[in-house]
Amino acid sequence: CSSEAGKKYVITKISHEAYETMAYESSRGAPPFGYRNEFRAIPDQVAFRPQRITPKPYVRGVQTATVVGPSGEEIYTDEFGRIKAQFHWDREGSKDENSSCWMRVSQIHAGKGFGGIDIPRIGEEVIVSFLEGDPDRPIITGRVYHAENMPPYGLPDKKVISGIKSKTYKGDGYNEYVMDDSPGNELIREHGQFDKDSTIEHDLREHVLNNRSRDVSVDETVTVGKNQSLTVGVNRTIQVGANHSETIAANMTINVGANLVENVAVNYAETVGAAMALTVGGVMTQTIGGAFVMAVGGAVSATVGGTQTTTVQADRKEQVKGKVVESVKGDVTQKIDGKHTEKVKGKYTVKGDASLLLQAADEIVLKTGASSITLKKSGEIKIKGNNITVEATTSLKEKALTIKSEASTSNTVKGTMVTVDAATINNVKGALVKIN
């Protein structure tokens, strides 16, 4: 057709046919001879490939090879986890990334976005299989140790040990998971060269049928989103080398079935923002080696069901800025080995519903201003004042060996009946003496 005119083609196959007619056939009118051909052609833009005639080689069995890669590299792979390897019979290979095509690696589990992964490293010996015997479809199906790459645990002595041990990339560290099946010493051991990160989407349960120990060389942080419960069957010991701090946003309850002992080597401070209640069912003892200071912003109430004893080895000082009210249903006894001084700025009242006794071994002195009454143990009573008035509504009786009344100004004795009886002398002296 006209659309094909001018195009170039490449003839890929041509066949020729020539013939010559016999004499008896030519008498029938057939051409004496003839020629014809057939050919196949493709446009010259199409790459030509000759037909495959030689059968493709077939690889029987498996082979081993050494993992290779670029110089200075330890792990060489692509996005599919494939590696490159050089076969032992390859004397022309350069033992680098150009020694083979990419070879897929069989893994323990391979899914879409999940599974296991362990990339063979440069220098390891791997087992190479060929899918359907095709040399162009190699696949790594295993790995083997050899004289230069020995197992991580000395064999045959440690034949009871199973596990996985990796190696730090371009380093000497390692991560490890070991199972030791030695009879009576079975052990599972983990080793992480740096960090360990575990995430459990739901519950985590651990059951330890004997002892458990944990050693943290630096810091430890535990964060619990909601509740935490700790149950200890027997004893619990906590030892803190430096400071201990607890912060509780709401309530705190401590129940001790037996005794509670607190030992503080230096200072002890308690701060209660609101009310504080202390209930002691039995005896309570407080021993303070130094000073005791109590500051109460409001009221203080103490109720003692039995006896209360307070012993102060040195001085005791009480300062009350308001009133003091003491109510005692029984007796009150005070024993003072030294002096007893009471100083009252206002009115001082002592009242007894029955009797009032003031008793001293030497003397008793009642004094106000220039007036005084002195009672001595010898029996002498001395009344002194500028004006002394003795008044009795019924009778007044004075009796002594010697009676002496002396007033610098006036001395008044008044009563319905006044009796003055002196066995020896009755001396009445004064600027004005009035007897009526």
PDB file of C-alpha atoms in Angstrom, residues 12-18 35-40:
ATOM      1  CA  THR A  12      14.911 -12.180   8.231  1.00  0.00           C
ATOM      2  CA  LYS A  13      14.112 -15.178   5.982  1.00  0.00           C
ATOM      3  CA  ILE A  14      13.917 -15.875   2.213  1.00  0.00           C
ATOM      4  CA  SER A  15      13.237 -19.035   0.210  1.00  0.00           C
ATOM      5  CA  HIS A  16      13.760 -19.529  -3.589  1.00  0.00           C
ATOM      6  CA  GLU A  17      12.001 -21.872  -5.994  1.00  0.00           C
ATOM      7  CA  ALA A  18      13.038 -22.439  -9.707  1.00  0.00           C
ATOM      8  CA  TYR A  35      11.138 -18.767 -10.656  1.00  0.00           C
ATOM      9  CA  ARG A  36       9.486 -17.657  -7.410  1.00  0.00           C
ATOM     10  CA  ASN A  37      10.529 -16.717  -3.811  1.00  0.00           C
ATOM     11  CA  GLU A  38       9.082 -16.005  -0.373  1.00  0.00           C
ATOM     12  CA  PHE A  39      10.586 -13.823   2.349  1.00  0.00           C
ATOM     13  CA  ARG A  40       9.917 -12.463   5.807  1.00  0.00           C
TER      14      ARG A  40
END
